CSV table of C-alpha atoms in Angstrom, one decimal:
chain,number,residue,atom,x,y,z
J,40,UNK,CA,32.4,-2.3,20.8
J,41,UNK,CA,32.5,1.4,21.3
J,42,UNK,CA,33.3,4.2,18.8
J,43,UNK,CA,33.7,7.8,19.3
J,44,UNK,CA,31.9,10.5,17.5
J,45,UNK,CA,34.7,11.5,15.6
J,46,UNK,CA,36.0,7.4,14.7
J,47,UNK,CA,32.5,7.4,13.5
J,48,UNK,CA,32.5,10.6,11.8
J,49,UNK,CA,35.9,9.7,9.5
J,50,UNK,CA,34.6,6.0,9.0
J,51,UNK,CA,31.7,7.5,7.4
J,52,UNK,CA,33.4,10.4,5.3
J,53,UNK,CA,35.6,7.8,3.7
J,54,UNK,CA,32.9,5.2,2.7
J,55,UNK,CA,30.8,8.7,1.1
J,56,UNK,CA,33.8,8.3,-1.4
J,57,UNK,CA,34.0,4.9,-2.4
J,58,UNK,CA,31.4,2.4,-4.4
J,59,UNK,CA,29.5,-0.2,-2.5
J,60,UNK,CA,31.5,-2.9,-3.5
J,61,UNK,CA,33.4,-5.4,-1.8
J,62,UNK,CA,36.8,-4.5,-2.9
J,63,UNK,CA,36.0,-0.9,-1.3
J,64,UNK,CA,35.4,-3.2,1.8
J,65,UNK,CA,38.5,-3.9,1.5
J,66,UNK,CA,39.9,-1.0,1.4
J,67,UNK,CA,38.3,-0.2,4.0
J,68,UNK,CA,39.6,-2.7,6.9
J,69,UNK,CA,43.0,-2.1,5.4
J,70,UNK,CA,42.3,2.2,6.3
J,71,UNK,CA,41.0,1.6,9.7
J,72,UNK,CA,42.8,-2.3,10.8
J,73,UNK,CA,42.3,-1.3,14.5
J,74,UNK,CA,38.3,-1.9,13.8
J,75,UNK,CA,36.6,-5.1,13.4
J,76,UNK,CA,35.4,-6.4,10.2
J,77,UNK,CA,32.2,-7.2,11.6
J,78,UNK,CA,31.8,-3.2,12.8
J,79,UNK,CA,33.0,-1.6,9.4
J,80,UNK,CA,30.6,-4.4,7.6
J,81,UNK,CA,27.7,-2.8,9.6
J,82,UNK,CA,29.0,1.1,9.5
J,83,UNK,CA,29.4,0.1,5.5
J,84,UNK,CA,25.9,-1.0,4.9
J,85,UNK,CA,23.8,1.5,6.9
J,86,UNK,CA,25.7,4.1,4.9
J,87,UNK,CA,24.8,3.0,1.8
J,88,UNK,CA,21.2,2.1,2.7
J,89,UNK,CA,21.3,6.1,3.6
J,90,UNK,CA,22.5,6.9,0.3
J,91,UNK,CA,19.6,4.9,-1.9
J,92,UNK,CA,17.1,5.8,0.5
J,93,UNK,CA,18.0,9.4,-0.5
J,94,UNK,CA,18.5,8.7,-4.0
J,95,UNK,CA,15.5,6.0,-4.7
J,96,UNK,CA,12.9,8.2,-5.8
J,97,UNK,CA,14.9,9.5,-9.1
J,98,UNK,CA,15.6,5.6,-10.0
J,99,UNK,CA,11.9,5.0,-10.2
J,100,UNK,CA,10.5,7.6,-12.2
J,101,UNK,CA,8.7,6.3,-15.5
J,102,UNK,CA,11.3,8.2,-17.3
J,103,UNK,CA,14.2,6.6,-15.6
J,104,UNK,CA,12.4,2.6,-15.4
J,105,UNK,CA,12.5,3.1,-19.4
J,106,UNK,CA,15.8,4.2,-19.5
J,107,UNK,CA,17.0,1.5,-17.7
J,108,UNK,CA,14.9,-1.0,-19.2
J,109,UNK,CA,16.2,-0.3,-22.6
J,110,UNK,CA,19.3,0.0,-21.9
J,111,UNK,CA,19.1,-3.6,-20.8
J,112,UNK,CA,17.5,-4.8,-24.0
J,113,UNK,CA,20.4,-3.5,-26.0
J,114,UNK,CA,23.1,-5.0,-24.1
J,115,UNK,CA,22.1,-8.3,-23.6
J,116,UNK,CA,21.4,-8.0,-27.3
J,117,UNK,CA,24.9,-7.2,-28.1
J,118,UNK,CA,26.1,-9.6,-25.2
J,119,UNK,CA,23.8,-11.8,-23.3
J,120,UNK,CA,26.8,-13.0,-21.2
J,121,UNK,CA,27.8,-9.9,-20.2
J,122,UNK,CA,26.5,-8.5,-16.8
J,123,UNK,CA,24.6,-5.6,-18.2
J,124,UNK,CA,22.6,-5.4,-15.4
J,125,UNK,CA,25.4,-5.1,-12.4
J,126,UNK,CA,27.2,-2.9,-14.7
J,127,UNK,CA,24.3,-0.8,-14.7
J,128,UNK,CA,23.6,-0.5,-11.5
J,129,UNK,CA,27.3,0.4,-10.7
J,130,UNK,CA,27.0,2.6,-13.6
J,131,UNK,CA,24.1,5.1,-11.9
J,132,UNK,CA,25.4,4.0,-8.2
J,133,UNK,CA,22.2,2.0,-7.6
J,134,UNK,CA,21.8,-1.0,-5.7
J,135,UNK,CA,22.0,-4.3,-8.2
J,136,UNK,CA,19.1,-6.0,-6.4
J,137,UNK,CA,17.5,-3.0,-6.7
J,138,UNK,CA,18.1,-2.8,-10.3
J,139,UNK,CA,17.4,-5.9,-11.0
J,140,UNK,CA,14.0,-5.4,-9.3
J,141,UNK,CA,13.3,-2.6,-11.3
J,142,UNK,CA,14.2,-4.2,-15.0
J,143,UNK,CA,12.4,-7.3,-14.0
J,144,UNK,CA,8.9,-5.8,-12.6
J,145,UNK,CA,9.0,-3.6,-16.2
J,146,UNK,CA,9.6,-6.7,-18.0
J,147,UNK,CA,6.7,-8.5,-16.4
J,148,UNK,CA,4.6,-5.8,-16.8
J,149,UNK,CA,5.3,-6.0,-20.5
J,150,UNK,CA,4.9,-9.8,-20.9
J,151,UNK,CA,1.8,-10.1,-19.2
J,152,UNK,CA,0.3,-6.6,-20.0
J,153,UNK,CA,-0.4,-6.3,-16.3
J,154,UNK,CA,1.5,-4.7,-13.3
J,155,UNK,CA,3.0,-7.9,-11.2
J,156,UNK,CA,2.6,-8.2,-7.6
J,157,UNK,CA,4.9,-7.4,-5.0
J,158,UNK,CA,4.9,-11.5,-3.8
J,159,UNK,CA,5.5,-12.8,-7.5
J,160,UNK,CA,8.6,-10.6,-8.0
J,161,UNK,CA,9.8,-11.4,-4.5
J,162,UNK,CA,9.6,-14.8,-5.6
J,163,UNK,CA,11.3,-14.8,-8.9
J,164,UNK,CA,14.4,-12.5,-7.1
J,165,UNK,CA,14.6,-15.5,-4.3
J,166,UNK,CA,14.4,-17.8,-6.7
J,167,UNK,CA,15.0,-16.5,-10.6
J,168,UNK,CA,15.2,-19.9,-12.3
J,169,UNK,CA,11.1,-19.0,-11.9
J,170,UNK,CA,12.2,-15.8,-14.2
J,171,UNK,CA,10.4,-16.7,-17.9
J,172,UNK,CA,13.2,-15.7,-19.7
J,173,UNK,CA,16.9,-17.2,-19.2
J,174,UNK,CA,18.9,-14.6,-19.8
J,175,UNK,CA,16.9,-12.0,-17.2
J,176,UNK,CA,17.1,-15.0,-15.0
J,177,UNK,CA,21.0,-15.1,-15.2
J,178,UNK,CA,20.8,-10.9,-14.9
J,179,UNK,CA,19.2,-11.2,-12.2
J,180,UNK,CA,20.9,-14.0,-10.3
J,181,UNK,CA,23.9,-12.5,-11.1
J,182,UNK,CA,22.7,-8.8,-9.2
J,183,UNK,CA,21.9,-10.6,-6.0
J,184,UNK,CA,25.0,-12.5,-5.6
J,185,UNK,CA,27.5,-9.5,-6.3
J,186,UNK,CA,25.3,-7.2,-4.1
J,187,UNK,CA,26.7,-7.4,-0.4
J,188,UNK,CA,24.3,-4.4,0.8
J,189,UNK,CA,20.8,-5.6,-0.7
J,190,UNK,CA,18.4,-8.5,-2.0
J,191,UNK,CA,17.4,-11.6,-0.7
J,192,UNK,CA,20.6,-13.2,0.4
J,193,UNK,CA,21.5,-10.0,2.1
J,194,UNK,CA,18.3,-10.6,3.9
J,195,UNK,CA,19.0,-14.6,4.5
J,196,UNK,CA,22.4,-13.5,6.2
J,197,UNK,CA,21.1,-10.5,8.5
J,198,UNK,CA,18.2,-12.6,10.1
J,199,UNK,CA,20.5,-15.3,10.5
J,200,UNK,CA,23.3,-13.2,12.7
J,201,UNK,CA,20.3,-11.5,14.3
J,202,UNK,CA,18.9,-14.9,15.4
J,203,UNK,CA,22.5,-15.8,15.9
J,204,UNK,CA,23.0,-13.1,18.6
J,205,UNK,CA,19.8,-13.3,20.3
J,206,UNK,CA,20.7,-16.7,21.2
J,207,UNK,CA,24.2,-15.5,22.6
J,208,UNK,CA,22.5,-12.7,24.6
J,209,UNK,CA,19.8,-16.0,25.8
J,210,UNK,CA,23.1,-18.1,26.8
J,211,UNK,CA,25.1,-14.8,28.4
J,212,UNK,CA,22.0,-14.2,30.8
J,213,UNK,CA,21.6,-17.4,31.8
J,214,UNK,CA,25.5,-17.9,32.3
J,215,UNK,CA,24.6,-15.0,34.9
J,216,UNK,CA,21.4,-16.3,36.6
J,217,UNK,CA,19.4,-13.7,35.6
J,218,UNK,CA,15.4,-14.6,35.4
J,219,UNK,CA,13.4,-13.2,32.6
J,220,UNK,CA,10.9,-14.1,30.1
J,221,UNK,CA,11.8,-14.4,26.4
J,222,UNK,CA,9.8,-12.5,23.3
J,223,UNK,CA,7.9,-15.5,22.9
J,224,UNK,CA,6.3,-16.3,25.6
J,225,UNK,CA,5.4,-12.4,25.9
J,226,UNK,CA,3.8,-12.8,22.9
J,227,UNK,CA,2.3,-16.4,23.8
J,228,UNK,CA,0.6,-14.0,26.4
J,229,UNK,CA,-1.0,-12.0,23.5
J,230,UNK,CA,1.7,-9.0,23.2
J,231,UNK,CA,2.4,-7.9,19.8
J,232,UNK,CA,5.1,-5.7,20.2
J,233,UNK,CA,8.2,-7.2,22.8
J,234,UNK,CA,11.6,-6.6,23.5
J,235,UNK,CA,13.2,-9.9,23.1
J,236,UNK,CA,14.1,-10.2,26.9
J,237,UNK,CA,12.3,-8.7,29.8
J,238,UNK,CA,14.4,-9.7,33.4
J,239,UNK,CA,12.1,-10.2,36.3
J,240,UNK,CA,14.1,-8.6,38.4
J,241,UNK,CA,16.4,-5.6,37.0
J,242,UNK,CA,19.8,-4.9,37.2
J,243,UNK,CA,22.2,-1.9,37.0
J,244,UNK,CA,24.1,-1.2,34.3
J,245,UNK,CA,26.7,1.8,34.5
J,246,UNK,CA,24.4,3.5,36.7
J,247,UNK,CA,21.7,2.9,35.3
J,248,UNK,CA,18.3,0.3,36.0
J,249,UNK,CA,18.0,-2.1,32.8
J,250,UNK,CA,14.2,-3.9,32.8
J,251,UNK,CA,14.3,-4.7,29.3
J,252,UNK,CA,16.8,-5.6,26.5
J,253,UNK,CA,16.1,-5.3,22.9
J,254,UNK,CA,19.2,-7.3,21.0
J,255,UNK,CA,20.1,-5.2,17.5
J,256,UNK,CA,23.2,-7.0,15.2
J,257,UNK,CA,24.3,-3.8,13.7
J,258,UNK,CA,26.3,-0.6,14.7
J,259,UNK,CA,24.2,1.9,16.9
J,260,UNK,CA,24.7,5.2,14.9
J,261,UNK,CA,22.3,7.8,15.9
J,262,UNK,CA,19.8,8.1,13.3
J,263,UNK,CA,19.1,4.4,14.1
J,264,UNK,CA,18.7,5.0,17.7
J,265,UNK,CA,16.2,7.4,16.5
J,266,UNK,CA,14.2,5.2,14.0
J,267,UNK,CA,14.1,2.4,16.2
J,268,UNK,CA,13.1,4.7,19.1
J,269,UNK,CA,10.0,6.0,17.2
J,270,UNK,CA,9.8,2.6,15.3
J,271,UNK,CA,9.8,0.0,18.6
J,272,UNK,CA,11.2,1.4,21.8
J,273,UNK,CA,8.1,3.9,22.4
J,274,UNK,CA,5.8,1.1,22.0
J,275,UNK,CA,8.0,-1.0,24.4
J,276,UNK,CA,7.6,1.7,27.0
J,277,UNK,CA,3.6,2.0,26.6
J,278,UNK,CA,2.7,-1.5,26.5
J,279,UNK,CA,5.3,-2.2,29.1
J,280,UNK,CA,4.9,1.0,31.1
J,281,UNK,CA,4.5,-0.4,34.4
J,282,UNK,CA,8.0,-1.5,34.2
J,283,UNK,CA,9.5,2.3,35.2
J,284,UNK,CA,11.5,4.8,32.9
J,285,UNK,CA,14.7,3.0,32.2
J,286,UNK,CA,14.8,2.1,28.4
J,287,UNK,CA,17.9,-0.2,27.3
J,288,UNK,CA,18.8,-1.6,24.2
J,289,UNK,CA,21.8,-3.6,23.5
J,290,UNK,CA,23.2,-3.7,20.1
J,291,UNK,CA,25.8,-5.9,19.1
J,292,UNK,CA,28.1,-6.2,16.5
J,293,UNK,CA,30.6,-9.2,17.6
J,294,UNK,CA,30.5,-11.6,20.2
């Protein structure tokens, strides 16, 4: 699906006014119904990953970890059913996960007198029955489900569409007998770094000759062509180089 600048541009205007929730979701289809849910899901979360990632350093100062950290202890201690942390984190406009990640790293490093690592606190946020104390646990749990942007079932769900559409692209290029060799056998051949389709013999595209085809499951704004440029694409085009200028990359959002 294809947006203009300026669809794009009031898509994005609206969601800097409204909370990362899923009833602003909602309001959101119900502003722009002509767009699919699957394209204002995408537009929704890179905006709001824009937002933390320009906010994230003032969340994780010591100053702001105790803040929050306290804050935490006193409201479970008032009401250890209530969610203190999601209210929190909606509080300060902070991710829950996020949140969640920060209260529960502060309260390991408290409990065991040491800082935890990065794997163990992955594990207790995939999993927080692990969490030593049940009431984090049930904080905790209770940021990752209610947080549609972030977190470990945010990440369950996006490498599931992207597997989900790499497979459709697989099926729609062999519905049109077009030979090519798949990311793993480039990387059975010892590449690290591979588009996810390279066609043995390219075609034209609007004008233009496709060798390659890198699938993305989200919107193509332009600060992600960027990063994925500098992050993938170059390194596609030097390890690939004999393969001519054209670079392509397909992004989908819907079948």
């Amino acid at each position: 699906m294809k947006l203009s600048k300026a669809q794009y541009d009031e898509i994005a205007q609206f969601l800097g006014h409204v909370q990362p929730t899923r009833q602003s979701l909602r309001k959101l289809k119900e502003k722009f119904p002509s767009q699919s849910q699957s394209t204002l899901l995408s537009i929704f979360s890179q905006e709001y990953q824009k937002q933390i990632k320009r906010t994230h350093a003032k969340h994780h100062t010591a100053e702001a970890v105790e803040t929050y950290y306290q804050r935490y202890l006193n409201g479970v201690m008032k009401n250890a059913a209530a969610p203190v942390l999601l209210e929190l984190a909606n509080e300060v406009d902070f991710a829950p996960s996020l949140m969640a990640r920060i209260v529960l790293e502060r309260f390991l490093q408290e409990r065991e007198q040491a800082i935890p690592s990065k794997t163990l606190i992955n594990s207790m946020l995939r999993d927080p029955s692990q969490i030593p104390d049940g009431v984090l646990a049930n904080q905790v749990y209770q940021c990752t489900v209610n947080d549609c942007c972030y977190g470990p079932l945010v990440d369950c769900i996006k490498h599931a569409i992207g597997h989900e559409h790499e497979v459709l692209l697989r099926e729609m290029l062999l519905e049109k007998n077009l030979s090519f060799i798949a990311e793993d056998q480039l990387r059975a051949k010892g590449y690290d770094k591979t588009p996810d389709f390279i066609l043995e013999v390219p075609v034209a595209v609007e004008g233009h000759i496709i060798h390659w085809i890198e699938s993305k499951a989200s919107f193509g704004d332009e600060s992600s062509h960027q990063a994925y440029l500098q992050d993938q694409f170059w390194s596609y085009w030097n390890s690939f180089h004999n393969l001519r200028p054209r670079l392509y990359c397909i992004l989908f959002v819907q079948r």
